[in-house]
Amino acid sequence: MNLRNIVASAILLTLSSNIAASDIKLILPDTSALTAMKYSNHLKSTKLEQNSDKLFIPASTMKLLTAIAATASLGSEFRYQTKVLANTPIQKGKIDGDVYIVFSGDPTLTTLNIESLFAQLQQQGLALITGNIYLVGEEHELQHAPGRVWDDLGICYSAPVSSFIINENCFKARFVPRLADDAGEVKIVGNEPVSIESRAVFDKSLQQPICDLTLARLENNHFRLDGCYPGSKPLKLNIAITDPALFAKDKLTQIVKNTKIGLRGQVLFASQFPAYSLSIAEHQSEPLTELVATMLLKSDNLIADSLLKRLGQQVYGAPGTFSSGSAAMKLILTQQGIDLSNAHIVDGSGLSRYNLLSANQLAEVLALVRDNSAYRHIISSLPVAGESGTLKYRKGYVNASLKGKVLAKTGSMLGVSNVAGFIKDGDKIAATFVVLQNGVSPEKEPSAKPSFDVSILQQLTEQ
């Protein structure tokens, strides 16, 4: 009998007998951990655990902690605000002096949102700004948490986290072949203030033994594509910008030129705005509940880490940083009764490999969500097995035994495969579970056997 079958048999024995869960010794490798709580009724429950206090890399299951901490500290109706301020009101179609656009680190702010701010000004009759437009934010802040994988930084899911965020600090492009030879060229989608050159080629005949693309991140949001791509079909590229402040400045310069508002000065940076400025236009993000729902369903790293920085600002004062945000999150969750004394938290997304949590700590988070009505919306925001988010197509979760019954946050990166969430029986929560697997070897070919986490969840749903 292999390890997976031994584990599954041990779980089945625990759930189907009157033996206390603590008397059953599950046979798990040291690189895996399990904590599961099966609820029979409000008075009785059965707990399974192994390696449950050992620390593991949580990956994106960290977003469960971010969801609770943000809700507790910021409130469910919190919204990011991007404001336009001026020293003087609009008079006779102009503002005599400077205008300030105050960025708040809104991870959902888009070009259209900024254009709507200028549309608000035009509706008030503004036709001329005699001074400068200052973009207010942190120009030189730390934009990536310690422990990030450096070669992920050019990919959109690892975009820089800054007070300046427009279009998720990401742009799209296409790598397309030329007909005459094997060379390829990169075409940027839309009018983005970035540049990218290509020295890469297509291996149209699939003859190269090693064929990989690499992206060089250069200064001033300039990029270079090198290497080789197998085949001859165009490739979509999603590239994270390198300098979000410069991107915001160049983007605002573009937008101003396309409006009917004249600007005598320039688009510049400022770390603060005058104390007695007047608010003349404003954009608000969706409320926190919607941001959290997107963060959990799509495993949105930018929203998670932007919220973490905001927690640092909320608890310790501006500016929010990864360090202050991590300390704030640990403080907030400790106040909520979760023991994080030995946890190591450095970001809110789980992208950092320096994060360390135990299965029991994540189980405490799930119990808090289950038992506290203030966090109940988190359950309905989670991916559903075989139906939505990161569980829609996950292997094993589309099977009838799990589909629609498991609501959980996944956490995946190279060598890491985690899942934490709930099992529903009709409208009731029948169980909570945490399965952490670190040191997972990539499979060259998909196995026909169910994964460890799927085996466990099938046993839990069958009882």
Short mmCIF file of C-alpha atoms in Angstrom, two decimals:
data_model
loop_
_atom_site.label_atom_id
_atom_site.label_comp_id
_atom_site.label_asym_id
_atom_site.label_seq_id
_atom_site.Cartn_x
_atom_site.Cartn_y
_atom_site.Cartn_z
CA MET A 1 0.00 0.00 0.00
CA ASN A 2 1.51 3.36 -0.98
CA LEU A 3 1.75 6.42 1.27
CA ARG A 4 -1.29 8.13 -0.24
CA ASN A 5 -3.51 5.09 0.40
CA ILE A 6 -2.16 4.67 3.94
CA VAL A 7 -3.02 8.30 4.70
CA ALA A 8 -6.49 7.99 3.21
CA SER A 9 -7.16 4.78 5.17
CA ALA A 10 -6.03 6.41 8.41
CA ILE A 11 -8.37 9.35 7.83
CA LEU A 12 -11.28 7.04 7.05
CA LEU A 13 -10.61 5.02 10.20
CA THR A 14 -10.53 8.18 12.32
CA LEU A 15 -13.81 9.51 11.00
CA SER A 16 -15.71 6.22 11.16
CA SER A 17 -14.74 5.09 14.67
CA ASN A 18 -15.16 6.32 18.21
CA ILE A 19 -11.39 6.53 18.77
CA ALA A 20 -10.23 10.05 19.63
CA ALA A 21 -8.46 11.82 16.81
CA SER A 22 -5.41 12.29 19.03
CA ASP A 23 -5.07 8.48 19.25
CA ILE A 24 -4.67 8.12 15.50
CA LYS A 25 -1.20 8.70 14.13
CA LEU A 26 -1.50 9.77 10.51
CA ILE A 27 1.46 8.79 8.41
CA LEU A 28 2.52 11.97 6.67
CA PRO A 29 5.88 13.06 5.30
CA ASP A 30 7.63 15.84 7.19
CA THR A 31 7.04 18.10 4.19
CA SER A 32 3.23 17.94 4.60
CA ALA A 33 0.80 19.02 7.29
CA LEU A 34 -2.90 18.47 7.94
CA THR A 35 -5.46 20.04 10.22
CA ALA A 36 -9.12 19.16 9.67
CA MET A 37 -12.14 19.77 11.87
CA LYS A 38 -15.28 17.75 11.14
CA TYR A 39 -18.42 19.24 12.71
CA SER A 40 -21.13 16.77 13.77
CA ASN A 41 -23.18 19.41 15.58
CA HIS A 42 -22.56 22.52 17.64
CA LEU A 43 -21.50 20.45 20.63
CA LYS A 44 -19.29 17.83 19.03
CA SER A 45 -16.49 17.89 16.51
CA THR A 46 -13.65 15.65 15.41
CA LYS A 47 -10.17 17.04 14.81
CA LEU A 48 -7.47 15.46 12.68
CA GLU A 49 -3.96 16.84 12.73
CA GLN A 50 -0.40 15.94 11.90
CA ASN A 51 2.64 18.21 11.68
CA SER A 52 0.05 20.86 12.46
CA ASP A 53 2.35 23.17 14.45
CA LYS A 54 5.24 22.91 12.02
CA LEU A 55 5.90 26.05 9.96
CA PHE A 56 5.44 25.94 6.19
CA ILE A 57 5.52 28.39 3.28
CA PRO A 58 1.82 29.34 3.01
CA ALA A 59 1.90 30.88 -0.50
CA SER A 60 -1.48 32.45 -1.35
CA THR A 61 -3.32 30.97 1.65
CA MET A 62 -1.75 34.05 3.31
CA LYS A 63 -4.54 36.06 1.67
CA LEU A 64 -6.99 34.61 4.23
CA LEU A 65 -5.10 36.50 6.94
CA THR A 66 -5.08 39.66 4.82
CA ALA A 67 -8.85 39.45 4.31
CA ILE A 68 -9.56 39.27 8.04
CA ALA A 69 -7.02 41.92 9.08
CA ALA A 70 -8.22 44.38 6.44
CA THR A 71 -11.87 43.85 7.38
CA ALA A 72 -11.14 44.24 11.10
CA SER A 73 -9.01 47.36 10.77
CA LEU A 74 -10.30 49.21 7.70
CA GLY A 75 -13.96 48.20 7.83
CA SER A 76 -16.10 46.56 5.17
CA GLU A 77 -17.04 49.92 3.61
CA PHE A 78 -13.45 51.15 3.21
CA ARG A 79 -12.66 52.56 -0.25
CA TYR A 80 -9.43 53.85 -1.75
CA GLN A 81 -9.72 57.50 -2.75
CA THR A 82 -7.86 59.30 -5.53
CA LYS A 83 -8.34 63.03 -5.16
CA VAL A 84 -7.67 66.12 -7.24
CA LEU A 85 -6.84 69.19 -5.13
CA ALA A 86 -6.08 72.82 -5.91
CA ASN A 87 -5.01 75.90 -3.98
CA THR A 88 -7.70 78.02 -5.61
CA PRO A 89 -11.15 77.21 -6.97
CA ILE A 90 -12.03 77.12 -10.66
CA GLN A 91 -12.76 80.69 -11.71
CA LYS A 92 -13.54 81.90 -15.22
CA GLY A 93 -12.53 78.56 -16.67
CA LYS A 94 -9.11 78.32 -15.07
CA ILE A 95 -7.13 77.49 -11.95
CA ASP A 96 -4.46 80.07 -11.14
CA GLY A 97 -1.76 77.90 -9.62
CA ASP A 98 -0.97 74.24 -9.15
CA VAL A 99 -3.15 71.13 -9.09
CA TYR A 100 -2.40 68.03 -6.98
CA ILE A 101 -3.50 64.48 -7.79
CA VAL A 102 -3.24 62.46 -4.58
CA PHE A 103 -2.66 58.75 -5.21
CA SER A 104 -3.66 56.32 -2.47
CA GLY A 105 -2.23 53.02 -3.68
CA ASP A 106 -5.58 51.98 -5.16
CA PRO A 107 -4.78 48.61 -6.82
CA THR A 108 -7.82 48.92 -9.10
CA LEU A 109 -7.20 52.44 -10.46
CA THR A 110 -7.29 52.56 -14.28
CA THR A 111 -6.67 55.00 -17.09
CA LEU A 112 -10.45 55.36 -17.47
CA ASN A 113 -10.77 56.36 -13.82
CA ILE A 114 -8.18 59.12 -14.23
CA GLU A 115 -9.81 60.30 -17.44
CA SER A 116 -13.09 60.53 -15.49
CA LEU A 117 -11.38 62.85 -12.99
CA PHE A 118 -10.48 65.24 -15.79
CA ALA A 119 -14.00 64.88 -17.18
CA GLN A 120 -15.31 66.04 -13.78
CA LEU A 121 -13.06 69.11 -14.04
CA GLN A 122 -14.24 69.88 -17.56
CA GLN A 123 -17.85 69.62 -16.41
CA GLN A 124 -17.02 72.33 -13.86
CA GLY A 125 -15.82 74.54 -16.71
CA LEU A 126 -12.06 74.10 -16.30
CA ALA A 127 -10.14 74.90 -19.49
CA LEU A 128 -6.70 75.97 -18.17
CA ILE A 129 -4.28 75.20 -15.35
CA THR A 130 -1.67 77.93 -15.12
CA GLY A 131 0.69 76.03 -12.80
CA ASN A 132 1.94 72.43 -12.59
CA ILE A 133 0.14 69.16 -11.95
CA TYR A 134 1.82 67.39 -9.02
CA LEU A 135 1.40 63.66 -8.49
CA VAL A 136 1.43 63.07 -4.75
CA GLY A 137 2.75 59.74 -3.48
CA GLU A 138 5.84 57.83 -2.43
CA GLU A 139 8.22 58.02 -5.37
CA HIS A 140 10.97 55.76 -4.01
CA GLU A 141 9.22 53.23 -1.74
CA LEU A 142 10.04 49.52 -1.48
CA GLN A 143 7.78 47.93 -4.08
CA HIS A 144 8.45 44.22 -3.52
CA ALA A 145 8.51 42.36 -0.23
CA PRO A 146 11.69 40.52 0.80
CA GLY A 147 11.75 36.91 -0.32
CA ARG A 148 10.26 37.44 -3.79
CA VAL A 149 11.67 35.34 -6.63
CA TRP A 150 13.65 37.88 -8.67
CA ASP A 151 12.80 36.47 -12.11
CA ASP A 152 9.07 36.76 -11.36
CA LEU A 153 9.30 40.53 -11.00
CA GLY A 154 8.71 41.19 -14.70
CA ILE A 155 5.43 39.24 -14.69
CA CYS A 156 2.11 40.94 -13.97
CA TYR A 157 1.14 38.73 -11.01
CA SER A 158 4.22 40.17 -9.28
CA ALA A 159 3.71 43.81 -10.31
CA PRO A 160 5.29 46.49 -8.09
CA VAL A 161 3.19 47.60 -5.10
CA SER A 162 3.28 51.38 -4.88
CA SER A 163 1.19 54.40 -3.99
CA PHE A 164 1.28 54.96 -7.76
CA ILE A 165 -0.78 52.23 -9.43
CA ILE A 166 -2.44 52.56 -12.83
CA ASN A 167 -3.78 49.60 -14.83
CA GLU A 168 -2.39 47.19 -12.22
CA ASN A 169 1.12 48.47 -13.06
CA CYS A 170 1.08 46.11 -15.99
CA PHE A 171 0.93 46.28 -19.79
CA LYS A 172 0.13 43.78 -22.50
CA ALA A 173 2.10 42.97 -25.64
CA ARG A 174 2.36 40.32 -28.35
CA PHE A 175 5.47 38.54 -29.58
CA VAL A 176 4.83 37.85 -33.26
CA PRO A 177 6.94 36.10 -35.94
CA ARG A 178 8.17 37.71 -39.13
CA LEU A 179 7.49 35.90 -42.40
CA ALA A 180 10.94 36.39 -43.91
CA ASP A 181 13.03 34.80 -41.14
CA ASP A 182 12.93 33.43 -37.60
CA ALA A 183 13.15 36.83 -35.92
CA GLY A 184 10.24 38.03 -33.83
CA GLU A 185 8.98 41.46 -32.93
CA VAL A 186 7.05 42.77 -29.95
CA LYS A 187 3.92 44.84 -30.42
CA ILE A 188 2.58 46.74 -27.40
CA VAL A 189 -1.18 46.63 -26.98
CA GLY A 190 -2.62 50.13 -26.64
CA ASN A 191 -0.86 53.44 -26.12
CA GLU A 192 1.33 52.69 -23.12
CA PRO A 193 4.33 54.88 -22.14
CA VAL A 194 6.78 51.97 -22.20
CA SER A 195 9.21 50.54 -24.76
CA ILE A 196 10.32 47.01 -25.50
CA GLU A 197 12.81 45.70 -28.03
CA SER A 198 13.27 42.13 -29.20
CA ARG A 199 16.39 40.10 -29.87
CA ALA A 200 14.40 36.89 -29.57
CA VAL A 201 13.64 34.41 -32.34
CA PHE A 202 11.02 31.77 -33.10
CA ASP A 203 12.15 28.15 -33.40
CA LYS A 204 9.62 27.42 -36.14
CA SER A 205 10.96 23.95 -36.93
CA LEU A 206 11.38 22.96 -33.26
CA GLN A 207 15.04 22.08 -33.72
CA GLN A 208 16.58 23.87 -30.73
CA PRO A 209 17.36 21.55 -27.76
CA ILE A 210 16.89 24.45 -25.34
CA CYS A 211 14.46 27.21 -26.25
CA ASP A 212 13.49 29.76 -23.59
CA LEU A 213 12.54 33.42 -23.52
CA THR A 214 14.05 35.86 -21.05
CA LEU A 215 12.97 39.40 -20.22
CA ALA A 216 15.51 42.05 -19.29
CA ARG A 217 14.09 44.86 -17.13
CA LEU A 218 16.00 48.03 -17.97
CA GLU A 219 15.73 51.65 -16.78
CA ASN A 220 12.82 53.98 -17.48
CA ASN A 221 10.30 51.19 -18.12
CA HIS A 222 12.30 49.88 -21.05
CA PHE A 223 12.46 46.12 -21.64
CA ARG A 224 14.28 43.69 -23.89
CA LEU A 225 13.14 40.22 -24.93
CA ASP A 226 15.90 37.68 -25.59
CA GLY A 227 16.12 34.00 -26.33
CA CYS A 228 13.93 31.62 -28.24
CA TYR A 229 10.27 30.60 -28.44
CA PRO A 230 9.25 27.18 -29.85
CA GLY A 231 6.75 27.18 -32.71
CA SER A 232 5.42 29.91 -34.97
CA LYS A 233 2.26 31.13 -33.24
CA PRO A 234 2.12 34.62 -31.66
CA LEU A 235 2.60 34.75 -27.90
CA LYS A 236 0.70 37.01 -25.50
CA LEU A 237 2.89 38.84 -22.98
CA ASN A 238 1.77 40.36 -19.67
CA ILE A 239 4.64 42.47 -18.38
CA ALA A 240 4.94 44.28 -15.06
CA ILE A 241 6.35 47.78 -15.24
CA THR A 242 9.58 48.52 -13.39
CA ASP A 243 9.08 52.14 -12.30
CA PRO A 244 5.46 52.85 -11.26
CA ALA A 245 6.08 56.53 -10.46
CA LEU A 246 7.54 57.21 -13.90
CA PHE A 247 4.73 55.19 -15.49
CA ALA A 248 2.15 57.34 -13.66
CA LYS A 249 3.89 60.56 -14.70
CA ASP A 250 4.10 59.52 -18.36
CA LYS A 251 0.53 58.23 -18.32
CA LEU A 252 -0.80 61.47 -16.83
CA THR A 253 1.14 63.47 -19.40
CA GLN A 254 -0.57 61.44 -22.14
CA ILE A 255 -3.99 61.93 -20.60
CA VAL A 256 -3.58 65.69 -20.15
CA LYS A 257 -2.56 66.09 -23.78
CA ASN A 258 -5.73 64.28 -24.86
CA THR A 259 -8.06 66.49 -22.81
CA LYS A 260 -9.35 69.95 -23.62
CA ILE A 261 -7.73 71.31 -20.45
CA GLY A 262 -4.63 73.36 -21.13
CA LEU A 263 -1.57 73.03 -18.88
CA ARG A 264 1.07 75.77 -18.82
CA GLY A 265 3.31 73.92 -16.41
CA GLN A 266 4.47 70.29 -16.24
CA VAL A 267 3.51 66.99 -14.62
CA LEU A 268 5.82 66.61 -11.60
CA PHE A 269 6.09 64.71 -8.31
CA ALA A 270 5.41 65.85 -4.75
CA SER A 271 5.54 64.01 -1.44
CA GLN A 272 2.71 66.08 0.04
CA PHE A 273 0.11 68.70 -0.81
CA PRO A 274 -0.67 72.09 0.80
CA ALA A 275 -2.70 71.84 4.01
CA TYR A 276 -5.50 74.14 2.86
CA SER A 277 -6.10 72.69 -0.60
CA LEU A 278 -9.59 72.42 -2.04
CA SER A 279 -10.97 69.10 -3.26
CA ILE A 280 -12.24 69.56 -6.82
CA ALA A 281 -12.64 65.96 -8.07
CA GLU A 282 -12.51 62.45 -6.61
CA HIS A 283 -12.57 58.80 -7.59
CA GLN A 284 -13.40 55.99 -5.15
CA SER A 285 -12.67 52.30 -5.52
CA GLU A 286 -15.21 49.57 -4.88
CA PRO A 287 -15.77 48.87 -1.16
CA LEU A 288 -13.45 46.54 0.73
CA THR A 289 -15.86 43.60 0.53
CA GLU A 290 -15.61 43.71 -3.27
CA LEU A 291 -11.82 44.10 -3.18
CA VAL A 292 -11.52 41.12 -0.84
CA ALA A 293 -13.83 39.04 -3.05
CA THR A 294 -11.64 39.74 -6.09
CA MET A 295 -8.46 39.12 -4.09
CA LEU A 296 -9.62 35.69 -2.93
CA LEU A 297 -11.38 34.52 -6.09
CA LYS A 298 -8.61 35.55 -8.49
CA SER A 299 -5.76 35.30 -5.97
CA ASP A 300 -4.91 38.93 -6.77
CA ASN A 301 -1.48 39.68 -5.33
CA LEU A 302 -1.57 43.42 -6.01
CA ILE A 303 -4.77 43.91 -4.02
CA ALA A 304 -3.41 41.80 -1.16
CA ASP A 305 -0.12 43.65 -0.80
CA SER A 306 -1.73 47.05 -1.33
CA LEU A 307 -4.09 46.27 1.55
CA LEU A 308 -1.13 45.15 3.66
CA LYS A 309 0.62 48.49 3.13
CA ARG A 310 -2.62 50.28 3.93
CA LEU A 311 -2.81 48.38 7.23
CA GLY A 312 0.65 49.68 8.09
CA GLN A 313 -0.51 53.21 7.41
CA GLN A 314 -3.73 52.70 9.39
CA VAL A 315 -2.05 51.30 12.49
CA TYR A 316 1.35 53.01 12.55
CA GLY A 317 0.89 56.09 10.36
CA ALA A 318 1.98 57.01 6.83
CA PRO A 319 3.68 55.87 4.83
CA GLY A 320 2.62 52.22 4.86
CA THR A 321 5.37 49.72 4.11
CA PHE A 322 5.71 45.96 3.92
CA SER A 323 7.36 45.99 7.36
CA SER A 324 4.72 48.15 9.05
CA GLY A 325 1.93 46.32 7.24
CA SER A 326 3.18 42.91 8.33
CA ALA A 327 3.54 44.09 11.93
CA ALA A 328 0.05 45.60 11.79
CA MET A 329 -1.48 42.41 10.42
CA LYS A 330 0.15 40.31 13.12
CA LEU A 331 -1.08 42.74 15.80
CA ILE A 332 -4.65 42.84 14.45
CA LEU A 333 -4.98 39.07 14.16
CA THR A 334 -3.48 38.54 17.61
CA GLN A 335 -6.16 40.87 18.97
CA GLN A 336 -8.69 38.64 17.20
CA GLY A 337 -7.43 35.66 19.20
CA ILE A 338 -5.11 34.02 16.66
CA ASP A 339 -1.75 32.89 18.05
CA LEU A 340 0.91 34.06 15.60
CA SER A 341 3.75 34.22 18.10
CA ASN A 342 6.01 31.97 16.05
CA ALA A 343 4.72 32.93 12.60
CA HIS A 344 6.83 34.91 10.15
CA ILE A 345 4.84 37.37 8.01
CA VAL A 346 6.46 39.64 5.43
CA ASP A 347 3.68 40.30 2.90
CA GLY A 348 -0.06 40.00 2.40
CA SER A 349 -0.09 38.07 -0.87
CA GLY A 350 2.03 35.05 0.02
CA LEU A 351 4.43 35.65 -2.87
CA SER A 352 7.39 35.86 -0.49
CA ARG A 353 9.10 32.61 0.39
CA TYR A 354 10.01 34.14 3.75
CA ASN A 355 6.43 33.78 5.03
CA LEU A 356 5.96 30.91 7.48
CA LEU A 357 2.68 29.67 8.98
CA SER A 358 1.46 26.45 10.53
CA ALA A 359 -1.62 24.44 9.59
CA ASN A 360 -3.07 25.13 13.04
CA GLN A 361 -2.64 28.89 12.61
CA LEU A 362 -4.50 28.78 9.32
CA ALA A 363 -7.14 26.59 10.97
CA GLU A 364 -7.61 29.26 13.65
CA VAL A 365 -8.17 31.80 10.86
CA LEU A 366 -10.81 29.55 9.28
CA ALA A 367 -12.53 29.04 12.64
CA LEU A 368 -12.68 32.81 13.14
CA VAL A 369 -14.26 33.23 9.69
CA ARG A 370 -16.78 30.49 10.44
CA ASP A 371 -17.77 31.75 13.89
CA ASN A 372 -17.67 35.54 13.48
CA SER A 373 -20.43 37.10 11.38
CA ALA A 374 -18.19 40.09 10.55
CA TYR A 375 -16.02 37.79 8.41
CA ARG A 376 -18.71 35.49 7.01
CA HIS A 377 -18.54 37.22 3.60
CA ILE A 378 -15.08 35.72 3.19
CA ILE A 379 -16.61 32.23 2.82
CA SER A 380 -18.80 33.27 -0.11
CA SER A 381 -15.81 35.01 -1.72
CA LEU A 382 -13.70 31.84 -1.91
CA PRO A 383 -13.18 29.78 -5.07
CA VAL A 384 -15.64 26.88 -5.36
CA ALA A 385 -14.43 23.45 -6.46
CA GLY A 386 -15.16 22.86 -10.13
CA GLU A 387 -17.04 26.15 -10.46
CA SER A 388 -14.97 29.30 -9.90
CA GLY A 389 -11.60 30.91 -9.31
CA THR A 390 -8.48 28.84 -8.83
CA LEU A 391 -10.56 25.71 -8.10
CA LYS A 392 -12.60 25.83 -11.31
CA TYR A 393 -10.26 23.54 -13.26
CA ARG A 394 -7.95 22.22 -10.53
CA LYS A 395 -7.32 18.53 -10.96
CA GLY A 396 -9.56 16.39 -8.77
CA TYR A 397 -11.79 19.27 -7.70
CA VAL A 398 -14.05 18.94 -10.73
CA ASN A 399 -15.08 15.44 -9.61
CA ALA A 400 -18.65 15.01 -8.41
CA SER A 401 -17.48 14.17 -4.88
CA LEU A 402 -15.95 17.65 -4.42
CA LYS A 403 -17.58 19.88 -7.02
CA GLY A 404 -19.63 22.63 -5.40
CA LYS A 405 -18.91 21.31 -1.90
CA VAL A 406 -15.40 22.65 -1.29
CA LEU A 407 -14.78 26.40 -0.86
CA ALA A 408 -11.11 27.11 -0.36
CA LYS A 409 -8.08 29.32 -0.93
CA THR A 410 -5.26 27.66 -2.78
CA GLY A 411 -1.58 28.48 -2.40
CA SER A 412 0.70 27.34 -5.19
CA MET A 413 4.24 28.11 -6.28
CA LEU A 414 7.17 25.97 -7.35
CA GLY A 415 7.46 23.17 -4.79
CA VAL A 416 4.39 24.35 -2.84
CA SER A 417 0.81 23.08 -3.08
CA ASN A 418 -1.53 24.23 -0.29
CA VAL A 419 -5.26 24.50 0.21
CA ALA A 420 -7.32 25.80 3.14
CA GLY A 421 -11.06 26.22 3.42
CA PHE A 422 -14.46 24.73 4.09
CA ILE A 423 -16.62 21.77 3.13
CA LYS A 424 -20.31 22.51 2.83
CA ASP A 425 -23.21 20.15 3.38
CA GLY A 426 -26.14 22.02 1.91
CA ASP A 427 -26.15 25.44 3.57
CA LYS A 428 -24.06 24.32 6.56
CA ILE A 429 -20.32 24.20 7.10
CA ALA A 430 -19.56 20.51 7.65
CA ALA A 431 -15.78 20.83 8.06
CA THR A 432 -12.77 23.11 7.89
CA PHE A 433 -9.45 21.88 6.59
CA VAL A 434 -5.86 22.93 5.94
CA VAL A 435 -3.49 20.87 3.83
CA LEU A 436 0.04 22.22 3.42
CA GLN A 437 2.53 20.55 1.10
CA ASN A 438 6.01 21.98 0.69
CA GLY A 439 8.85 20.33 -1.23
CA VAL A 440 6.50 19.05 -3.93
CA SER A 441 8.29 17.72 -7.02
CA PRO A 442 6.90 18.96 -10.34
CA GLU A 443 5.24 16.15 -12.28
CA LYS A 444 6.60 15.57 -15.78
CA GLU A 445 3.40 13.73 -16.65
CA PRO A 446 0.05 14.06 -14.84
CA SER A 447 -0.61 11.18 -12.46
CA ALA A 448 -3.84 9.21 -12.72
CA LYS A 449 -3.96 8.96 -8.92
CA PRO A 450 -5.66 11.70 -6.87
CA SER A 451 -3.38 14.14 -5.11
CA PHE A 452 -2.90 14.03 -1.36
CA ASP A 453 -5.27 16.94 -0.69
CA VAL A 454 -7.97 15.51 -2.98
CA SER A 455 -7.75 12.14 -1.20
CA ILE A 456 -8.25 13.81 2.17
CA LEU A 457 -11.16 15.96 1.03
CA GLN A 458 -12.91 13.02 -0.60
CA GLN A 459 -12.76 11.19 2.73
CA LEU A 460 -14.12 14.21 4.57
CA THR A 461 -17.02 14.69 2.17
CA GLU A 462 -18.00 11.03 2.23
CA GLN A 463 -18.50 10.86 6.01
#
